[in-house]
């Protein structure tokens, strides 16, 4: 009930700590808010390049340029497209156009991931759906604004080879926990080796609710993941290699992971004292 109340306050535009001395104003309703969104084809009221916070400038550019954004639905391999209709910073909402091609399965509370590519960089974030415009006689839908937002090099996914002793724990949907070794890792995911034949437990694009590994005393990774590829190897021993993409890894943890990978790659590429003396 608390969560529903919080969502409704966002949609209704109420301020939880509003001052009683303020003059009475007509309350915003979800329907009127959605109607305002449909009346703003290029910009949100009160939002422009000078007033929008720095972390939302990428969204402002997508809005003004009406750029297509890729949408992935959690638990599905299907891909959709949308555009930004409006940025409601005051209420912490992002209004998007109806998905194309249209779909009729999503509900309020479902999570989607948005991606946009620009000159070799990628903008990516996930958020829950808060409202469908069709419920209020309008187009589009609302999701929560992310706290952090920026473009990152797509192949900043520099992969680092890791010690085979680094252990990982995963659990595919409906299956028992499996333990294996990390083969390589990037800020976007990792490749693991699990003893035995797991082909019957895996499918492309499937969600893996549990993916855990400890990289150091200060850096622990624990999040969901998505299966990107897998294969069975029989030499030197039978094992299943799985490529996993991290899902909803907190931005701060992703940045820590990238720093860890950068340091690891640097150490792997730096000649040792022995090599320098032998040169």
mmCIF file with all atom_site columns, C-alpha atoms in Angstrom, residues 67-256:
data_model
loop_
_atom_site.group_PDB
_atom_site.id
_atom_site.type_symbol
_atom_site.label_atom_id
_atom_site.label_alt_id
_atom_site.label_comp_id
_atom_site.label_asym_id
_atom_site.label_entity_id
_atom_site.label_seq_id
_atom_site.pdbx_PDB_ins_code
_atom_site.Cartn_x
_atom_site.Cartn_y
_atom_site.Cartn_z
_atom_site.occupancy
_atom_site.B_iso_or_equiv
_atom_site.pdbx_formal_charge
_atom_site.auth_seq_id
_atom_site.auth_comp_id
_atom_site.auth_asym_id
_atom_site.auth_atom_id
_atom_site.pdbx_PDB_model_num
ATOM 1   C CA . UNK A 1 67  ? 15.379 10.379  -31.552 1.00 0.00 ? 67  UNK A CA 1
ATOM 2   C CA . UNK A 1 68  ? 14.163 6.785   -31.606 1.00 0.00 ? 68  UNK A CA 1
ATOM 3   C CA . UNK A 1 69  ? 15.039 4.793   -28.474 1.00 0.00 ? 69  UNK A CA 1
ATOM 4   C CA . UNK A 1 70  ? 15.294 1.011   -28.262 1.00 0.00 ? 70  UNK A CA 1
ATOM 5   C CA . UNK A 1 71  ? 13.141 -0.610  -25.560 1.00 0.00 ? 71  UNK A CA 1
ATOM 6   C CA . UNK A 1 72  ? 13.675 -4.069  -24.100 1.00 0.00 ? 72  UNK A CA 1
ATOM 7   C CA . UNK A 1 73  ? 11.087 -5.642  -21.818 1.00 0.00 ? 73  UNK A CA 1
ATOM 8   C CA . UNK A 1 74  ? 12.421 -7.550  -18.823 1.00 0.00 ? 74  UNK A CA 1
ATOM 9   C CA . UNK A 1 75  ? 11.967 -11.272 -19.366 1.00 0.00 ? 75  UNK A CA 1
ATOM 10  C CA . UNK A 1 76  ? 11.481 -10.926 -23.131 1.00 0.00 ? 76  UNK A CA 1
ATOM 11  C CA . UNK A 1 77  ? 13.811 -11.046 -26.128 1.00 0.00 ? 77  UNK A CA 1
ATOM 12  C CA . UNK A 1 78  ? 11.550 -8.744  -28.186 1.00 0.00 ? 78  UNK A CA 1
ATOM 13  C CA . UNK A 1 79  ? 12.686 -5.229  -29.035 1.00 0.00 ? 79  UNK A CA 1
ATOM 14  C CA . UNK A 1 80  ? 10.523 -2.103  -29.392 1.00 0.00 ? 80  UNK A CA 1
ATOM 15  C CA . UNK A 1 81  ? 11.014 1.582   -30.185 1.00 0.00 ? 81  UNK A CA 1
ATOM 16  C CA . UNK A 1 82  ? 9.748  4.793   -28.632 1.00 0.00 ? 82  UNK A CA 1
ATOM 17  C CA . UNK A 1 83  ? 10.543 8.512   -28.341 1.00 0.00 ? 83  UNK A CA 1
ATOM 18  C CA . UNK A 1 84  ? 10.608 10.901  -25.390 1.00 0.00 ? 84  UNK A CA 1
ATOM 19  C CA . UNK A 1 85  ? 7.432  12.984  -25.096 1.00 0.00 ? 85  UNK A CA 1
ATOM 20  C CA . UNK A 1 86  ? 8.287  15.015  -22.008 1.00 0.00 ? 86  UNK A CA 1
ATOM 21  C CA . UNK A 1 87  ? 10.600 15.230  -18.999 1.00 0.00 ? 87  UNK A CA 1
ATOM 22  C CA . UNK A 1 88  ? 8.791  15.966  -15.737 1.00 0.00 ? 88  UNK A CA 1
ATOM 23  C CA . UNK A 1 89  ? 11.693 16.693  -13.405 1.00 0.00 ? 89  UNK A CA 1
ATOM 24  C CA . UNK A 1 90  ? 9.491  18.046  -10.599 1.00 0.00 ? 90  UNK A CA 1
ATOM 25  C CA . UNK A 1 91  ? 7.660  14.730  -10.244 1.00 0.00 ? 91  UNK A CA 1
ATOM 26  C CA . UNK A 1 92  ? 10.569 12.534  -11.274 1.00 0.00 ? 92  UNK A CA 1
ATOM 27  C CA . UNK A 1 93  ? 8.798  11.148  -14.342 1.00 0.00 ? 93  UNK A CA 1
ATOM 28  C CA . UNK A 1 94  ? 9.762  10.508  -17.955 1.00 0.00 ? 94  UNK A CA 1
ATOM 29  C CA . UNK A 1 95  ? 6.919  10.371  -20.478 1.00 0.00 ? 95  UNK A CA 1
ATOM 30  C CA . UNK A 1 96  ? 7.410  8.113   -23.512 1.00 0.00 ? 96  UNK A CA 1
ATOM 31  C CA . UNK A 1 97  ? 5.397  7.516   -26.660 1.00 0.00 ? 97  UNK A CA 1
ATOM 32  C CA . UNK A 1 98  ? 3.529  4.241   -27.216 1.00 0.00 ? 98  UNK A CA 1
ATOM 33  C CA . UNK A 1 99  ? 5.840  1.350   -28.061 1.00 0.00 ? 99  UNK A CA 1
ATOM 34  C CA . UNK A 1 100 ? 6.269  0.335   -31.689 1.00 0.00 ? 100 UNK A CA 1
ATOM 35  C CA . UNK A 1 101 ? 5.383  -2.268  -32.696 1.00 0.00 ? 101 UNK A CA 1
ATOM 36  C CA . UNK A 1 102 ? 2.525  -2.114  -30.235 1.00 0.00 ? 102 UNK A CA 1
ATOM 37  C CA . UNK A 1 103 ? 2.201  -4.664  -27.448 1.00 0.00 ? 103 UNK A CA 1
ATOM 38  C CA . UNK A 1 104 ? -0.582 -5.351  -24.955 1.00 0.00 ? 104 UNK A CA 1
ATOM 39  C CA . UNK A 1 105 ? 1.083  -7.443  -22.260 1.00 0.00 ? 105 UNK A CA 1
ATOM 40  C CA . UNK A 1 106 ? 2.886  -4.929  -20.045 1.00 0.00 ? 106 UNK A CA 1
ATOM 41  C CA . UNK A 1 107 ? 1.348  -3.652  -16.830 1.00 0.00 ? 107 UNK A CA 1
ATOM 42  C CA . UNK A 1 108 ? 2.100  -0.903  -14.336 1.00 0.00 ? 108 UNK A CA 1
ATOM 43  C CA . UNK A 1 109 ? 5.116  -2.001  -12.290 1.00 0.00 ? 109 UNK A CA 1
ATOM 44  C CA . UNK A 1 110 ? 6.834  -3.915  -15.113 1.00 0.00 ? 110 UNK A CA 1
ATOM 45  C CA . UNK A 1 111 ? 10.428 -2.877  -15.824 1.00 0.00 ? 111 UNK A CA 1
ATOM 46  C CA . UNK A 1 112 ? 11.805 -1.889  -19.199 1.00 0.00 ? 112 UNK A CA 1
ATOM 47  C CA . UNK A 1 113 ? 15.337 -1.065  -20.363 1.00 0.00 ? 113 UNK A CA 1
ATOM 48  C CA . UNK A 1 114 ? 15.952 1.853   -22.726 1.00 0.00 ? 114 UNK A CA 1
ATOM 49  C CA . UNK A 1 115 ? 19.019 2.113   -24.975 1.00 0.00 ? 115 UNK A CA 1
ATOM 50  C CA . UNK A 1 116 ? 20.230 4.735   -27.423 1.00 0.00 ? 116 UNK A CA 1
ATOM 51  C CA . UNK A 1 117 ? 23.413 4.563   -29.507 1.00 0.00 ? 117 UNK A CA 1
ATOM 52  C CA . UNK A 1 118 ? 25.396 7.640   -30.519 1.00 0.00 ? 118 UNK A CA 1
ATOM 53  C CA . UNK A 1 119 ? 28.780 7.681   -32.260 1.00 0.00 ? 119 UNK A CA 1
ATOM 54  C CA . UNK A 1 120 ? 29.956 4.430   -30.717 1.00 0.00 ? 120 UNK A CA 1
ATOM 55  C CA . UNK A 1 121 ? 28.536 5.268   -27.288 1.00 0.00 ? 121 UNK A CA 1
ATOM 56  C CA . UNK A 1 122 ? 25.485 3.841   -25.548 1.00 0.00 ? 122 UNK A CA 1
ATOM 57  C CA . UNK A 1 123 ? 22.946 5.341   -23.163 1.00 0.00 ? 123 UNK A CA 1
ATOM 58  C CA . UNK A 1 124 ? 21.201 2.645   -21.135 1.00 0.00 ? 124 UNK A CA 1
ATOM 59  C CA . UNK A 1 125 ? 18.958 2.557   -18.056 1.00 0.00 ? 125 UNK A CA 1
ATOM 60  C CA . UNK A 1 126 ? 16.065 0.561   -16.604 1.00 0.00 ? 126 UNK A CA 1
ATOM 61  C CA . UNK A 1 127 ? 12.933 1.812   -14.860 1.00 0.00 ? 127 UNK A CA 1
ATOM 62  C CA . UNK A 1 128 ? 9.442  0.639   -13.857 1.00 0.00 ? 128 UNK A CA 1
ATOM 63  C CA . UNK A 1 129 ? 6.299  1.658   -15.741 1.00 0.00 ? 129 UNK A CA 1
ATOM 64  C CA . UNK A 1 130 ? 4.104  3.963   -13.626 1.00 0.00 ? 130 UNK A CA 1
ATOM 65  C CA . UNK A 1 131 ? 1.101  4.624   -15.876 1.00 0.00 ? 131 UNK A CA 1
ATOM 66  C CA . UNK A 1 132 ? -0.310 3.957   -19.336 1.00 0.00 ? 132 UNK A CA 1
ATOM 67  C CA . UNK A 1 133 ? -1.738 6.936   -21.173 1.00 0.00 ? 133 UNK A CA 1
ATOM 68  C CA . UNK A 1 134 ? -4.535 4.769   -22.600 1.00 0.00 ? 134 UNK A CA 1
ATOM 69  C CA . UNK A 1 135 ? -6.015 4.602   -19.094 1.00 0.00 ? 135 UNK A CA 1
ATOM 70  C CA . UNK A 1 136 ? -6.547 8.372   -19.213 1.00 0.00 ? 136 UNK A CA 1
ATOM 71  C CA . UNK A 1 137 ? -7.540 8.897   -22.824 1.00 0.00 ? 137 UNK A CA 1
ATOM 72  C CA . UNK A 1 138 ? -4.053 9.841   -23.977 1.00 0.00 ? 138 UNK A CA 1
ATOM 73  C CA . UNK A 1 139 ? -1.092 8.243   -25.740 1.00 0.00 ? 139 UNK A CA 1
ATOM 74  C CA . UNK A 1 140 ? 2.199  7.208   -24.210 1.00 0.00 ? 140 UNK A CA 1
ATOM 75  C CA . UNK A 1 141 ? 3.198  6.078   -20.737 1.00 0.00 ? 141 UNK A CA 1
ATOM 76  C CA . UNK A 1 142 ? 5.259  7.228   -17.774 1.00 0.00 ? 142 UNK A CA 1
ATOM 77  C CA . UNK A 1 143 ? 8.346  5.712   -16.157 1.00 0.00 ? 143 UNK A CA 1
ATOM 78  C CA . UNK A 1 144 ? 10.577 6.889   -13.311 1.00 0.00 ? 144 UNK A CA 1
ATOM 79  C CA . UNK A 1 145 ? 13.464 9.182   -14.162 1.00 0.00 ? 145 UNK A CA 1
ATOM 80  C CA . UNK A 1 146 ? 16.801 7.473   -13.465 1.00 0.00 ? 146 UNK A CA 1
ATOM 81  C CA . UNK A 1 147 ? 19.079 9.018   -10.856 1.00 0.00 ? 147 UNK A CA 1
ATOM 82  C CA . UNK A 1 148 ? 22.178 8.810   -13.053 1.00 0.00 ? 148 UNK A CA 1
ATOM 83  C CA . UNK A 1 149 ? 22.337 9.010   -16.822 1.00 0.00 ? 149 UNK A CA 1
ATOM 84  C CA . UNK A 1 150 ? 25.237 9.246   -19.263 1.00 0.00 ? 150 UNK A CA 1
ATOM 85  C CA . UNK A 1 151 ? 26.615 7.858   -22.530 1.00 0.00 ? 151 UNK A CA 1
ATOM 86  C CA . UNK A 1 152 ? 29.412 5.314   -22.213 1.00 0.00 ? 152 UNK A CA 1
ATOM 87  C CA . UNK A 1 153 ? 31.603 3.777   -24.932 1.00 0.00 ? 153 UNK A CA 1
ATOM 88  C CA . UNK A 1 154 ? 29.961 0.563   -26.116 1.00 0.00 ? 154 UNK A CA 1
ATOM 89  C CA . UNK A 1 155 ? 33.278 -1.207  -26.138 1.00 0.00 ? 155 UNK A CA 1
ATOM 90  C CA . UNK A 1 156 ? 34.314 0.349   -22.959 1.00 0.00 ? 156 UNK A CA 1
ATOM 91  C CA . UNK A 1 157 ? 33.187 -3.183  -22.364 1.00 0.00 ? 157 UNK A CA 1
ATOM 92  C CA . UNK A 1 158 ? 36.870 -3.902  -22.394 1.00 0.00 ? 158 UNK A CA 1
ATOM 93  C CA . UNK A 1 159 ? 37.050 -7.459  -21.150 1.00 0.00 ? 159 UNK A CA 1
ATOM 94  C CA . UNK A 1 160 ? 39.626 -8.560  -18.634 1.00 0.00 ? 160 UNK A CA 1
ATOM 95  C CA . UNK A 1 161 ? 40.817 -12.124 -18.270 1.00 0.00 ? 161 UNK A CA 1
ATOM 96  C CA . UNK A 1 162 ? 40.610 -13.188 -14.648 1.00 0.00 ? 162 UNK A CA 1
ATOM 97  C CA . UNK A 1 163 ? 42.158 -15.859 -12.447 1.00 0.00 ? 163 UNK A CA 1
ATOM 98  C CA . UNK A 1 164 ? 40.346 -19.168 -12.880 1.00 0.00 ? 164 UNK A CA 1
ATOM 99  C CA . UNK A 1 165 ? 40.001 -19.335 -9.088  1.00 0.00 ? 165 UNK A CA 1
ATOM 100 C CA . UNK A 1 166 ? 37.438 -16.527 -9.160  1.00 0.00 ? 166 UNK A CA 1
ATOM 101 C CA . UNK A 1 167 ? 34.158 -18.227 -8.365  1.00 0.00 ? 167 UNK A CA 1
ATOM 102 C CA . UNK A 1 168 ? 30.660 -17.257 -9.474  1.00 0.00 ? 168 UNK A CA 1
ATOM 103 C CA . UNK A 1 169 ? 27.218 -18.354 -8.297  1.00 0.00 ? 169 UNK A CA 1
ATOM 104 C CA . UNK A 1 170 ? 24.222 -18.310 -10.658 1.00 0.00 ? 170 UNK A CA 1
ATOM 105 C CA . UNK A 1 171 ? 20.667 -19.589 -10.556 1.00 0.00 ? 171 UNK A CA 1
ATOM 106 C CA . UNK A 1 172 ? 18.629 -19.781 -13.780 1.00 0.00 ? 172 UNK A CA 1
ATOM 107 C CA . UNK A 1 173 ? 14.862 -19.422 -13.384 1.00 0.00 ? 173 UNK A CA 1
ATOM 108 C CA . UNK A 1 174 ? 13.340 -22.600 -11.946 1.00 0.00 ? 174 UNK A CA 1
ATOM 109 C CA . UNK A 1 175 ? 16.731 -24.253 -11.442 1.00 0.00 ? 175 UNK A CA 1
ATOM 110 C CA . UNK A 1 176 ? 19.078 -24.972 -8.553  1.00 0.00 ? 176 UNK A CA 1
ATOM 111 C CA . UNK A 1 177 ? 22.089 -22.802 -7.786  1.00 0.00 ? 177 UNK A CA 1
ATOM 112 C CA . UNK A 1 178 ? 25.187 -23.611 -9.876  1.00 0.00 ? 178 UNK A CA 1
ATOM 113 C CA . UNK A 1 179 ? 28.792 -22.710 -9.080  1.00 0.00 ? 179 UNK A CA 1
ATOM 114 C CA . UNK A 1 180 ? 31.516 -22.110 -11.605 1.00 0.00 ? 180 UNK A CA 1
ATOM 115 C CA . UNK A 1 181 ? 34.554 -20.058 -12.626 1.00 0.00 ? 181 UNK A CA 1
ATOM 116 C CA . UNK A 1 182 ? 34.731 -16.604 -14.222 1.00 0.00 ? 182 UNK A CA 1
ATOM 117 C CA . UNK A 1 183 ? 36.620 -16.628 -17.528 1.00 0.00 ? 183 UNK A CA 1
ATOM 118 C CA . UNK A 1 184 ? 36.484 -12.908 -18.302 1.00 0.00 ? 184 UNK A CA 1
ATOM 119 C CA . UNK A 1 185 ? 34.493 -9.885  -17.182 1.00 0.00 ? 185 UNK A CA 1
ATOM 120 C CA . UNK A 1 186 ? 33.469 -6.435  -18.412 1.00 0.00 ? 186 UNK A CA 1
ATOM 121 C CA . UNK A 1 187 ? 31.382 -3.659  -16.925 1.00 0.00 ? 187 UNK A CA 1
ATOM 122 C CA . UNK A 1 188 ? 28.417 -5.054  -18.859 1.00 0.00 ? 188 UNK A CA 1
ATOM 123 C CA . UNK A 1 189 ? 28.674 -8.744  -18.053 1.00 0.00 ? 189 UNK A CA 1
ATOM 124 C CA . UNK A 1 190 ? 30.888 -11.799 -17.790 1.00 0.00 ? 190 UNK A CA 1
ATOM 125 C CA . UNK A 1 191 ? 31.663 -15.193 -19.299 1.00 0.00 ? 191 UNK A CA 1
ATOM 126 C CA . UNK A 1 192 ? 31.582 -18.154 -16.949 1.00 0.00 ? 192 UNK A CA 1
ATOM 127 C CA . UNK A 1 193 ? 32.316 -21.860 -17.016 1.00 0.00 ? 193 UNK A CA 1
ATOM 128 C CA . UNK A 1 194 ? 29.950 -24.163 -15.123 1.00 0.00 ? 194 UNK A CA 1
ATOM 129 C CA . UNK A 1 195 ? 30.854 -27.876 -14.722 1.00 0.00 ? 195 UNK A CA 1
ATOM 130 C CA . UNK A 1 196 ? 28.484 -30.252 -16.471 1.00 0.00 ? 196 UNK A CA 1
ATOM 131 C CA . UNK A 1 197 ? 25.829 -29.871 -19.150 1.00 0.00 ? 197 UNK A CA 1
ATOM 132 C CA . UNK A 1 198 ? 23.402 -26.991 -18.474 1.00 0.00 ? 198 UNK A CA 1
ATOM 133 C CA . UNK A 1 199 ? 22.011 -26.699 -22.018 1.00 0.00 ? 199 UNK A CA 1
ATOM 134 C CA . UNK A 1 200 ? 18.595 -27.917 -20.897 1.00 0.00 ? 200 UNK A CA 1
ATOM 135 C CA . UNK A 1 201 ? 18.395 -25.117 -18.317 1.00 0.00 ? 201 UNK A CA 1
ATOM 136 C CA . UNK A 1 202 ? 19.277 -22.213 -20.594 1.00 0.00 ? 202 UNK A CA 1
ATOM 137 C CA . UNK A 1 203 ? 17.719 -20.238 -23.399 1.00 0.00 ? 203 UNK A CA 1
ATOM 138 C CA . UNK A 1 204 ? 18.834 -17.100 -25.218 1.00 0.00 ? 204 UNK A CA 1
ATOM 139 C CA . UNK A 1 205 ? 17.598 -13.910 -23.556 1.00 0.00 ? 205 UNK A CA 1
ATOM 140 C CA . UNK A 1 206 ? 16.443 -15.738 -20.408 1.00 0.00 ? 206 UNK A CA 1
ATOM 141 C CA . UNK A 1 207 ? 16.662 -13.904 -17.108 1.00 0.00 ? 207 UNK A CA 1
ATOM 142 C CA . UNK A 1 208 ? 19.021 -15.306 -14.466 1.00 0.00 ? 208 UNK A CA 1
ATOM 143 C CA . UNK A 1 209 ? 17.666 -13.908 -11.171 1.00 0.00 ? 209 UNK A CA 1
ATOM 144 C CA . UNK A 1 210 ? 20.884 -14.587 -9.247  1.00 0.00 ? 210 UNK A CA 1
ATOM 145 C CA . UNK A 1 211 ? 24.454 -13.801 -10.307 1.00 0.00 ? 211 UNK A CA 1
ATOM 146 C CA . UNK A 1 212 ? 26.982 -13.307 -7.516  1.00 0.00 ? 212 UNK A CA 1
ATOM 147 C CA . UNK A 1 213 ? 30.762 -13.050 -7.329  1.00 0.00 ? 213 UNK A CA 1
ATOM 148 C CA . UNK A 1 214 ? 33.340 -11.435 -5.067  1.00 0.00 ? 214 UNK A CA 1
ATOM 149 C CA . UNK A 1 215 ? 36.086 -9.603  -6.927  1.00 0.00 ? 215 UNK A CA 1
ATOM 150 C CA . UNK A 1 216 ? 37.778 -8.248  -3.812  1.00 0.00 ? 216 UNK A CA 1
ATOM 151 C CA . UNK A 1 217 ? 37.073 -7.487  -0.168  1.00 0.00 ? 217 UNK A CA 1
ATOM 152 C CA . UNK A 1 218 ? 35.605 -4.148  -1.239  1.00 0.00 ? 218 UNK A CA 1
ATOM 153 C CA . UNK A 1 219 ? 33.852 -5.164  -4.461  1.00 0.00 ? 219 UNK A CA 1
ATOM 154 C CA . UNK A 1 220 ? 31.018 -7.695  -4.467  1.00 0.00 ? 220 UNK A CA 1
ATOM 155 C CA . UNK A 1 221 ? 28.720 -8.105  -7.468  1.00 0.00 ? 221 UNK A CA 1
ATOM 156 C CA . UNK A 1 222 ? 25.189 -9.285  -6.824  1.00 0.00 ? 222 UNK A CA 1
ATOM 157 C CA . UNK A 1 223 ? 22.439 -8.718  -9.376  1.00 0.00 ? 223 UNK A CA 1
ATOM 158 C CA . UNK A 1 224 ? 20.286 -10.390 -11.989 1.00 0.00 ? 224 UNK A CA 1
ATOM 159 C CA . UNK A 1 225 ? 21.711 -11.233 -15.408 1.00 0.00 ? 225 UNK A CA 1
ATOM 160 C CA . UNK A 1 226 ? 20.528 -12.182 -18.876 1.00 0.00 ? 226 UNK A CA 1
ATOM 161 C CA . UNK A 1 227 ? 21.771 -15.088 -20.987 1.00 0.00 ? 227 UNK A CA 1
ATOM 162 C CA . UNK A 1 228 ? 23.388 -13.849 -24.197 1.00 0.00 ? 228 UNK A CA 1
ATOM 163 C CA . UNK A 1 229 ? 25.026 -17.054 -25.445 1.00 0.00 ? 229 UNK A CA 1
ATOM 164 C CA . UNK A 1 230 ? 26.060 -20.499 -24.247 1.00 0.00 ? 230 UNK A CA 1
ATOM 165 C CA . UNK A 1 231 ? 27.780 -23.626 -25.506 1.00 0.00 ? 231 UNK A CA 1
ATOM 166 C CA . UNK A 1 232 ? 28.835 -27.049 -24.254 1.00 0.00 ? 232 UNK A CA 1
ATOM 167 C CA . UNK A 1 233 ? 32.544 -27.953 -24.248 1.00 0.00 ? 233 UNK A CA 1
ATOM 168 C CA . UNK A 1 234 ? 33.824 -31.476 -23.733 1.00 0.00 ? 234 UNK A CA 1
ATOM 169 C CA . UNK A 1 235 ? 37.560 -30.741 -23.456 1.00 0.00 ? 235 UNK A CA 1
ATOM 170 C CA . UNK A 1 236 ? 39.528 -30.662 -21.208 1.00 0.00 ? 236 UNK A CA 1
ATOM 171 C CA . UNK A 1 237 ? 36.405 -31.538 -19.199 1.00 0.00 ? 237 UNK A CA 1
ATOM 172 C CA . UNK A 1 238 ? 32.685 -31.260 -19.833 1.00 0.00 ? 238 UNK A CA 1
ATOM 173 C CA . UNK A 1 239 ? 31.506 -27.749 -18.950 1.00 0.00 ? 239 UNK A CA 1
ATOM 174 C CA . UNK A 1 240 ? 28.984 -25.159 -20.101 1.00 0.00 ? 240 UNK A CA 1
ATOM 175 C CA . UNK A 1 241 ? 30.306 -21.723 -21.001 1.00 0.00 ? 241 UNK A CA 1
ATOM 176 C CA . UNK A 1 242 ? 27.734 -18.978 -20.583 1.00 0.00 ? 242 UNK A CA 1
ATOM 177 C CA . UNK A 1 243 ? 27.922 -15.285 -21.537 1.00 0.00 ? 243 UNK A CA 1
ATOM 178 C CA . UNK A 1 244 ? 25.806 -13.183 -19.182 1.00 0.00 ? 244 UNK A CA 1
ATOM 179 C CA . UNK A 1 245 ? 24.767 -9.531  -19.339 1.00 0.00 ? 245 UNK A CA 1
ATOM 180 C CA . UNK A 1 246 ? 24.275 -7.742  -16.021 1.00 0.00 ? 246 UNK A CA 1
ATOM 181 C CA . UNK A 1 247 ? 20.725 -6.511  -15.369 1.00 0.00 ? 247 UNK A CA 1
ATOM 182 C CA . UNK A 1 248 ? 20.023 -3.554  -13.051 1.00 0.00 ? 248 UNK A CA 1
ATOM 183 C CA . UNK A 1 249 ? 23.564 -3.394  -11.705 1.00 0.00 ? 249 UNK A CA 1
ATOM 184 C CA . UNK A 1 250 ? 23.626 -0.155  -9.639  1.00 0.00 ? 250 UNK A CA 1
ATOM 185 C CA . UNK A 1 251 ? 25.441 2.635   -11.463 1.00 0.00 ? 251 UNK A CA 1
ATOM 186 C CA . UNK A 1 252 ? 27.873 3.201   -8.611  1.00 0.00 ? 252 UNK A CA 1
ATOM 187 C CA . UNK A 1 253 ? 28.758 -0.491  -8.537  1.00 0.00 ? 253 UNK A CA 1
ATOM 188 C CA . UNK A 1 254 ? 29.168 -0.525  -12.340 1.00 0.00 ? 254 UNK A CA 1
ATOM 189 C CA . UNK A 1 255 ? 31.636 2.350   -12.105 1.00 0.00 ? 255 UNK A CA 1
ATOM 190 C CA . UNK A 1 256 ? 33.583 0.528   -9.373  1.00 0.00 ? 256 UNK A CA 1
#
